[in-house]
Coordinates of C-alpha atoms in Angstrom, one line a residue:
Chain A
X305 CA 0.0 0.0 0.0
X306 CA 3.0 2.3 0.8
X307 CA 4.5 2.5 -2.8
X308 CA 1.4 3.3 -4.7
X309 CA 0.6 6.1 -2.3
X310 CA 4.4 7.5 -2.4
X311 CA 4.3 7.4 -6.2
X312 CA 0.8 9.2 -6.5
X313 CA 1.9 11.9 -4.1
X314 CA 5.2 12.3 -6.0
X315 CA 3.2 12.4 -9.4
X316 CA 1.1 15.1 -7.6
X317 CA 4.1 17.2 -6.8
X318 CA 5.8 16.8 -10.2
X319 CA 2.6 17.5 -12.2
X320 CA 2.2 20.7 -10.2
X321 CA 5.8 21.8 -10.8
X322 CA 5.4 20.9 -14.6
X323 CA 2.2 22.9 -14.8
X324 CA 3.9 25.9 -13.0
X325 CA 6.8 25.7 -15.4
X326 CA 4.4 25.4 -18.4
X327 CA 2.5 28.5 -17.3
X328 CA 5.6 30.7 -16.6
X329 CA 8.0 29.3 -19.2
X330 CA 10.6 31.4 -17.8
X331 CA 13.2 28.6 -17.0
X332 CA 12.9 26.7 -20.1
X333 CA 13.1 29.7 -22.2
X334 CA 16.1 31.1 -20.5
X335 CA 17.9 27.7 -20.7
X336 CA 17.1 27.1 -24.2
X337 CA 18.7 30.5 -25.1
X338 CA 21.7 29.6 -23.0
X339 CA 22.1 26.3 -25.1
X340 CA 21.9 28.2 -28.3
X341 CA 24.4 30.6 -27.2
X342 CA 26.8 27.9 -26.1
X343 CA 26.7 26.1 -29.4
X344 CA 27.1 29.5 -31.3
X345 CA 30.3 30.5 -29.2
X346 CA 31.9 27.1 -29.6
X347 CA 31.2 26.9 -33.3
X348 CA 32.6 30.1 -34.1
X349 CA 35.3 30.0 -31.5
X350 CA 37.0 26.8 -32.5
X351 CA 39.5 25.9 -35.4
X352 CA 38.1 22.7 -37.0
X353 CA 41.6 22.3 -38.6
X354 CA 43.2 22.0 -35.1
X355 CA 40.7 19.9 -33.4
X356 CA 37.9 18.0 -35.4
X357 CA 34.3 18.5 -34.6
X358 CA 33.9 14.9 -33.5
X359 CA 36.7 15.2 -31.0
X360 CA 35.3 18.2 -29.5
X361 CA 31.6 17.9 -29.8
X362 CA 31.1 15.5 -26.8
X363 CA 32.5 17.8 -24.2
X364 CA 30.7 20.7 -25.5
X365 CA 27.3 18.7 -25.5
X366 CA 27.9 17.6 -21.9
X367 CA 29.1 21.0 -20.6
X368 CA 26.0 22.4 -22.1
X369 CA 23.6 19.8 -20.5
X370 CA 25.5 20.3 -17.2
X371 CA 25.0 23.9 -16.9
X372 CA 21.4 23.7 -18.5
X373 CA 20.6 21.4 -15.7
X374 CA 22.2 23.3 -12.9
X375 CA 20.0 26.2 -14.1
X376 CA 17.0 24.1 -14.0
X377 CA 17.6 22.4 -10.7
X378 CA 18.2 25.8 -8.9
X379 CA 14.5 26.5 -9.4
X380 CA 13.2 23.2 -8.2
X381 CA 13.0 24.2 -4.5
X382 CA 13.0 28.0 -5.2
X383 CA 9.4 27.5 -6.4
X384 CA 8.4 26.1 -3.0
X385 CA 9.9 29.1 -1.3
X386 CA 7.2 31.2 -2.9
X387 CA 4.7 32.0 -0.1
X388 CA 6.2 29.4 2.2
X389 CA 4.5 26.5 0.3
X390 CA 7.6 24.4 1.6
X391 CA 6.2 24.3 5.0
X392 CA 2.7 23.4 3.5
X393 CA 4.4 20.4 1.7
X394 CA 6.3 19.4 5.0
X395 CA 3.3 19.6 6.9
X396 CA 1.1 17.4 4.6
X397 CA 0.7 13.8 5.8
X398 CA 3.0 12.3 3.0
X399 CA 6.2 10.5 3.0
X400 CA 9.0 13.2 2.6
X401 CA 10.6 10.8 0.0
X402 CA 7.6 11.6 -2.2
X403 CA 8.5 15.2 -2.3
X404 CA 12.0 14.3 -3.5
X405 CA 10.7 11.9 -6.0
X406 CA 8.3 14.5 -7.2
X407 CA 10.9 17.1 -7.6
X408 CA 13.2 14.5 -9.3
X409 CA 10.5 13.6 -11.9
X410 CA 9.9 17.2 -12.7
X411 CA 13.5 18.0 -12.9
X412 CA 14.1 15.0 -15.2
X413 CA 11.3 16.0 -17.7
X414 CA 12.6 19.6 -17.6
X415 CA 16.3 18.5 -18.4
X416 CA 15.0 15.9 -20.9
X417 CA 13.1 18.7 -22.8
X418 CA 16.4 20.7 -22.8
X419 CA 18.1 17.7 -24.1
X420 CA 15.4 17.2 -26.8
X421 CA 16.0 20.7 -28.1
X422 CA 19.9 20.5 -27.7
X423 CA 20.7 17.3 -29.5
X424 CA 19.2 18.4 -33.1
X425 CA 20.9 21.8 -32.6
X426 CA 24.2 20.1 -31.5
X427 CA 24.1 18.0 -34.7
X428 CA 23.3 20.8 -36.9
X429 CA 25.8 23.2 -35.4
X430 CA 28.7 20.7 -35.3
X431 CA 27.9 18.7 -38.4
X432 CA 27.9 15.5 -36.3
X433 CA 25.4 12.9 -37.5
X434 CA 23.4 11.6 -34.7
X435 CA 20.6 9.5 -36.3
X436 CA 22.9 6.4 -36.9
X437 CA 23.4 6.0 -33.2
X438 CA 20.2 7.5 -31.8
X439 CA 19.2 4.8 -29.7
X440 CA 22.4 4.2 -27.9
X441 CA 22.8 8.0 -27.7
X442 CA 19.5 8.3 -26.0
X443 CA 20.3 5.5 -23.5
X444 CA 23.4 7.2 -22.6
X445 CA 22.0 10.5 -22.1
X446 CA 19.3 9.1 -20.0
X447 CA 21.4 7.0 -17.9
X448 CA 23.9 10.1 -17.2
X449 CA 21.1 12.5 -16.7
X450 CA 19.3 10.6 -14.2
X451 CA 22.6 10.3 -11.9
X452 CA 23.3 14.1 -11.9
X453 CA 19.8 15.2 -11.7
X454 CA 19.2 12.9 -8.7
X455 CA 22.3 14.4 -6.8
X456 CA 21.4 17.9 -7.9
X457 CA 17.7 17.7 -6.7
X458 CA 18.9 16.6 -3.3
X459 CA 21.6 19.4 -3.2
X460 CA 18.8 21.9 -4.3
X461 CA 16.9 21.1 -1.3
X462 CA 19.8 21.3 0.9
X463 CA 20.7 24.8 -0.3
X464 CA 17.4 26.2 -0.8
X465 CA 17.1 28.0 2.5
X466 CA 20.8 29.4 2.5
X467 CA 21.6 32.8 1.7
X468 CA 23.7 31.9 -1.4
X469 CA 21.7 29.0 -2.8
X470 CA 22.5 29.7 -6.4
X471 CA 26.3 29.8 -5.7
X472 CA 26.2 26.8 -3.3
X473 CA 24.4 24.3 -5.6
X474 CA 27.0 24.2 -8.4
X475 CA 29.9 24.2 -5.9
X476 CA 28.3 21.1 -4.1
X477 CA 27.2 19.4 -7.1
X478 CA 30.2 19.6 -9.6
X479 CA 32.5 17.1 -7.6
X480 CA 29.7 14.6 -7.8
X481 CA 29.2 15.1 -11.5
X482 CA 32.8 14.5 -12.4
X483 CA 32.5 10.9 -12.7
X484 CA 29.4 10.5 -14.7
X485 CA 30.3 13.5 -17.0
X486 CA 33.7 11.8 -17.6
X487 CA 32.0 8.5 -18.5
X488 CA 29.3 10.1 -20.5
X489 CA 31.9 12.2 -22.5
X490 CA 34.0 9.3 -23.3
X491 CA 31.1 7.1 -24.3
X492 CA 29.6 9.9 -26.5
X493 CA 33.1 10.3 -28.2
X494 CA 33.2 6.6 -28.9
X495 CA 29.7 6.5 -30.3
X496 CA 30.4 9.4 -32.5
X497 CA 33.6 7.8 -33.8
X498 CA 31.6 4.6 -34.7
X499 CA 33.2 2.3 -32.3
X500 CA 31.4 -0.8 -31.5
X501 CA 28.6 -1.0 -29.1
X502 CA 30.5 -3.6 -26.9
X503 CA 33.0 -0.8 -26.0
X504 CA 30.4 1.5 -24.8
X505 CA 28.4 -1.1 -22.6
X506 CA 30.8 -0.8 -19.8
X507 CA 30.2 2.8 -19.4
X508 CA 26.6 2.4 -19.6
X509 CA 26.8 -0.2 -16.8
X510 CA 28.7 2.1 -14.6
X511 CA 26.2 5.0 -15.3
X512 CA 23.5 2.7 -14.3
X513 CA 25.2 1.7 -10.8
X514 CA 25.8 5.3 -10.3
X515 CA 22.1 6.1 -10.8
X516 CA 20.9 3.1 -8.6
X517 CA 23.3 4.2 -5.7
X518 CA 22.6 8.0 -5.9
X519 CA 18.9 7.8 -6.4
X520 CA 18.7 5.2 -3.3
X521 CA 20.9 7.6 -1.2
X522 CA 19.1 10.8 -2.1
X523 CA 15.6 8.9 -1.1
X524 CA 17.2 8.1 2.2
X525 CA 19.0 11.3 2.9
X526 CA 16.2 13.8 1.6
X527 CA 14.1 13.8 4.8
X528 CA 16.9 14.9 6.9
X529 CA 17.8 17.8 4.7
X530 CA 14.3 19.3 4.7
X531 CA 14.2 19.1 8.7
X532 CA 14.6 22.6 10.4
Chain B
X1210 CA -7.4 16.8 21.1
X1211 CA -4.1 18.9 21.4
X1212 CA -1.5 18.4 24.1
X1213 CA 1.7 20.2 24.7
X1214 CA 4.1 18.9 27.6
X1215 CA 7.1 20.7 28.5
X1216 CA 8.2 22.0 25.3
X1217 CA 11.7 23.4 25.1
X1218 CA 13.6 24.3 22.0
X1219 CA 16.5 26.8 21.4
X1220 CA 18.2 28.1 18.3
X1221 CA 21.9 28.3 19.2
X1222 CA 22.0 30.4 22.5
X1223 CA 18.4 31.8 22.1
X1224 CA 15.7 29.9 23.9
X1225 CA 12.6 30.0 21.7
X1226 CA 10.5 27.8 23.9
X1227 CA 11.0 27.2 27.5
X1228 CA 8.9 24.5 29.3
X1229 CA 5.7 25.3 27.6
X1230 CA 2.7 23.0 28.5
X1231 CA -1.0 23.4 27.7
X1232 CA -4.0 21.1 26.3
X1233 CA -7.1 21.9 24.3
X1234 CA -10.3 20.1 23.8
X1235 CA -12.7 20.3 20.8
X1236 CA -14.2 23.7 20.2
X1237 CA -11.5 25.6 22.2
X1238 CA -9.4 28.3 20.8
X1239 CA -6.1 29.6 22.6
X1240 CA -4.9 32.9 21.6
X1241 CA -1.3 33.4 22.1
X1242 CA 0.0 37.1 22.4
X1243 CA 3.5 38.1 22.6
X1244 CA 6.0 40.5 21.4
X1245 CA 8.2 39.8 18.2
X1246 CA 10.6 37.0 19.0
X1247 CA 8.7 35.6 22.0
X1248 CA 8.6 32.2 20.5
X1249 CA 5.1 32.2 19.1
X1250 CA 5.7 31.0 15.6
X1251 CA 8.3 28.2 16.9
X1252 CA 5.5 27.1 19.2
X1253 CA 3.0 26.8 16.2
X1254 CA 5.8 24.9 14.1
X1255 CA 6.4 22.5 17.0
X1256 CA 2.7 21.8 17.4
X1257 CA 2.6 21.2 13.5
X1258 CA 5.6 18.8 13.7
X1259 CA 7.7 21.1 11.4
X1260 CA 10.3 21.4 14.3
X1261 CA 11.0 18.6 16.6
X1262 CA 11.4 20.0 20.2
X1263 CA 14.7 19.4 22.0
X1264 CA 12.4 18.4 25.1
X1265 CA 8.9 17.7 25.7
X1266 CA 6.2 16.5 23.3
X1267 CA 3.4 17.9 21.3
X1268 CA 0.5 15.6 20.3
X1269 CA -2.4 16.2 18.0
X1270 CA -5.2 13.6 17.9
X1271 CA -5.0 12.3 14.1
X1272 CA -1.5 13.5 13.5
X1273 CA -0.6 15.8 10.6
X1274 CA -3.6 14.8 8.8
X1275 CA -5.8 16.6 11.5
X1276 CA -3.8 19.8 11.2
X1277 CA -4.8 22.9 9.1
X1278 CA -2.1 25.9 9.1
X1279 CA -3.2 29.6 8.2
X1280 CA -0.1 31.8 8.4
X1281 CA 0.8 35.3 7.0
X1282 CA 2.0 33.6 3.8
X1283 CA -0.6 31.8 1.9
X1284 CA 1.4 28.6 0.8
X1285 CA -0.2 29.2 -2.6
X1286 CA 1.4 28.8 -6.1
X1287 CA 0.8 32.1 -8.0
X1288 CA 1.0 30.5 -11.3
X1289 CA -2.0 28.1 -10.4
X1290 CA -5.6 29.1 -10.2
X1291 CA -7.4 29.0 -6.8
X1292 CA -9.2 25.5 -7.9
X1293 CA -5.9 24.0 -9.0
X1294 CA -4.2 25.0 -5.8
X1295 CA -7.0 23.5 -3.6
X1296 CA -7.0 20.4 -5.9
X1297 CA -3.2 20.1 -5.2
X1298 CA -3.4 20.3 -1.4
X1299 CA -6.5 18.1 -1.3
X1300 CA -4.6 15.3 -3.3
X1301 CA -1.7 15.4 -0.9
X1302 CA -4.3 14.7 2.1
X1303 CA -6.0 12.0 0.0
X1304 CA -9.4 13.7 -0.1
X1305 CA -11.5 11.8 -2.3
X1306 CA -12.6 13.6 -5.7
X1307 CA -16.5 13.7 -4.5
X1308 CA -15.5 15.0 -1.1
X1309 CA -13.1 17.6 -2.6
X1310 CA -15.8 19.0 -5.0
X1311 CA -18.3 19.2 -2.0
X1312 CA -15.8 20.9 0.3
X1313 CA -14.3 23.2 -2.1
X1314 CA -17.7 24.6 -3.4
X1315 CA -18.8 25.0 0.1
X1316 CA -15.5 26.7 1.3
X1317 CA -15.6 29.1 -2.0
X1318 CA -19.1 30.3 -1.1
X1319 CA -18.4 30.8 2.7
X1320 CA -15.2 32.9 1.7
X1321 CA -16.8 34.7 -1.2
X1322 CA -14.4 33.1 -3.7
X1323 CA -16.9 31.6 -6.1
X1324 CA -16.3 34.0 -8.8
X1325 CA -12.5 33.7 -8.3
X1326 CA -12.2 29.8 -8.6
X1327 CA -10.7 29.9 -12.1
X1328 CA -8.5 33.0 -11.6
X1329 CA -4.7 32.4 -11.0
X1330 CA -3.5 33.4 -7.5
X1331 CA -1.1 35.7 -8.7
X1332 CA -4.0 37.9 -10.1
X1333 CA -5.8 38.0 -7.0
X1334 CA -5.7 41.1 -4.3
X1335 CA -4.0 40.4 -0.9
X1336 CA -7.4 39.9 0.8
X1337 CA -8.5 37.5 -1.7
X1338 CA -5.4 35.5 -1.5
X1339 CA -5.6 35.2 2.2
X1340 CA -9.2 33.9 1.7
X1341 CA -7.8 31.4 -0.8
X1342 CA -5.2 30.4 1.9
X1343 CA -8.0 29.9 4.5
X1344 CA -9.9 27.5 1.9
X1345 CA -6.4 25.7 1.4
X1346 CA -6.0 25.2 5.2
X1347 CA -9.6 23.7 5.5
X1348 CA -9.9 21.8 2.2
X1349 CA -9.1 18.5 4.2
X1350 CA -11.3 19.4 7.2
X1351 CA -8.8 19.5 9.8
X1352 CA -9.8 19.0 13.4
X1353 CA -7.1 21.4 14.7
X1354 CA -6.2 24.7 13.1
X1355 CA -3.0 26.6 13.7
X1356 CA -3.0 30.3 12.9
X1357 CA 0.2 32.4 12.6
X1358 CA -0.7 36.2 12.3
X1359 CA -3.8 35.4 10.1
X1360 CA -5.1 38.9 10.0
X1361 CA -2.0 40.2 8.5
X1362 CA -2.8 42.0 5.3
X1363 CA -6.6 41.9 5.8
X1364 CA -8.8 44.9 5.6
X1365 CA -11.3 45.4 8.6
X1366 CA -14.2 43.6 6.7
X1367 CA -11.9 40.6 5.7
X1368 CA -10.7 40.3 9.2
X1369 CA -14.2 40.4 10.6
X1370 CA -15.3 37.7 8.2
X1371 CA -12.3 35.5 9.1
X1372 CA -13.3 36.1 12.8
X1373 CA -16.8 34.8 12.0
X1374 CA -15.6 31.9 10.0
X1375 CA -13.3 30.7 13.0
X1376 CA -16.1 31.2 15.3
X1377 CA -18.5 29.0 13.3
X1378 CA -15.8 26.3 13.2
X1379 CA -15.1 26.5 16.9
X1380 CA -18.9 26.0 17.4
X1381 CA -18.6 22.9 15.2
X1382 CA -15.7 21.4 17.3
X1383 CA -12.5 22.4 15.7
X1384 CA -9.8 23.3 18.2
X1385 CA -7.5 26.2 17.3
X1386 CA -4.3 27.9 18.4
X1387 CA -3.8 31.5 17.1
X1388 CA -0.7 33.6 17.6
X1389 CA -0.6 37.1 17.1
X1390 CA 1.3 40.2 18.5
X1391 CA -2.0 42.2 18.1
X1392 CA -4.4 41.6 21.1
X1393 CA -7.5 43.5 19.5
X1394 CA -7.4 41.0 16.8
X1395 CA -7.7 37.7 18.5
X1396 CA -9.1 38.2 22.0
X1397 CA -12.8 37.7 21.1
X1398 CA -12.2 34.5 19.4
X1399 CA -10.4 32.9 22.4
X1400 CA -11.7 30.5 25.0
X1401 CA -8.0 30.6 26.6
X1402 CA -5.5 33.4 26.6
X1403 CA -1.8 33.0 26.8
X1404 CA 0.8 35.8 26.9
X1405 CA 4.3 34.7 25.8
X1406 CA 7.7 36.3 26.7
X1407 CA 11.1 34.9 26.0
X1408 CA 9.9 31.4 25.1
X1409 CA 7.7 31.0 28.4
X1410 CA 3.9 31.4 29.0
X1411 CA 3.8 34.5 31.3
X1412 CA 0.2 33.9 31.8
X1413 CA -2.3 31.1 30.7
X1414 CA -5.8 31.1 31.6
X1415 CA -9.4 30.7 30.4
X1416 CA -10.6 34.1 29.0
X1417 CA -13.7 33.9 31.3
X1418 CA -15.7 36.7 29.5
X1419 CA -12.9 39.3 29.6
X1420 CA -13.1 41.7 26.6
X1421 CA -10.3 42.9 24.3
X1422 CA -9.8 46.0 26.6
X1423 CA -9.3 43.9 29.6
X1424 CA -7.2 41.5 27.8
X1425 CA -5.1 44.2 26.6
X1426 CA -4.5 45.5 30.0
X1427 CA -3.7 42.1 31.4
X1428 CA -1.2 41.7 28.7
X1429 CA 0.4 44.9 29.3
X1430 CA 0.8 44.1 33.0
X1431 CA 2.0 40.4 32.5
X1432 CA 4.6 41.5 29.7
X1433 CA 5.7 44.8 31.4

């Protein structure tokens, strides 16, 4: 009985967040503009004869995803400070993990939307074909995204009541992003270089383990982070 | 229905609650008056379970599900309509759809919000937002209501309507704890009065028919 209720409450929180974002569209628009800006700067700022697009592109893609996700995650709990709604959530007779899970789902939808916009633009700007590797690329992006969004959502809750929340979140989050980012960049590079899928499976497995460990840890730790 | 026993809580060196004890039965309203920083909001947060006291215990029959909270911040989302906000909070309290529709309609009529149901909260005046916040707090039919400076920002008429609503609810058996620094606003609603200073109840007694002026005098004497 506990799990369906937890999932239902989590979906209630997530759908509310997504509706609020859909109505305001401020975060998604600012992040979309940021993505285009990064691609334009890198496209015109690098010499393709010195470093090939295929070598440079994976790093640019993941740097873009990382900063777009941080912008998104910063607003996840800021929304709850509006009119002290966070106290209302904590007072509600729901498991606190469901608040975390709801925020995680909303953040994942948000970041996935950004990634959906970014990948075609990335292919266009850097002239890197992604269609031949689309399925493994989607799996790779999904696995890497779940990991760093899970950690980012937890840190967003931890820092939201501090005076320097927008500064603290990236400072706390970036060390935890090094491993999944590293694995994702290497795996993306191998995909775009048409290496066999068996070479990438190891990276995907490590990303999956990272996801399981950090989603579980975040679910356990979240209730303690929001207690006064 | 509501019991507080020996509550103690400090923030660093500042003692916010110092051995606070009281009990409330259904239909009783405790008004807690005190200057800023006396520990009133901390007391409410401990009663609500938002802060775990370092000593003592607070118990509400029915747990968190039985508690409604009205504060000076409405706990509503500006981008959502009044209805969407009420639906969201009702879902978190597992209010069935049929009950939600009945309660929502009844509350909107009682609070004069029926014409604003489909308006976004960010488009409403301060007074209407506070009424929507009251509807939010009552949507799950709580047996205990915790009120933190609920009259802040309300005009005289809206404040009078809120007092009427709280009186009606008390007559139906709802227990309430109201904290405010303004004695004139809460005295008439109370069955019990407490004056709070530096985390302690300097006075706690039934109101026993004393009017706002007498309560004001008692308050000045107790706090001075």
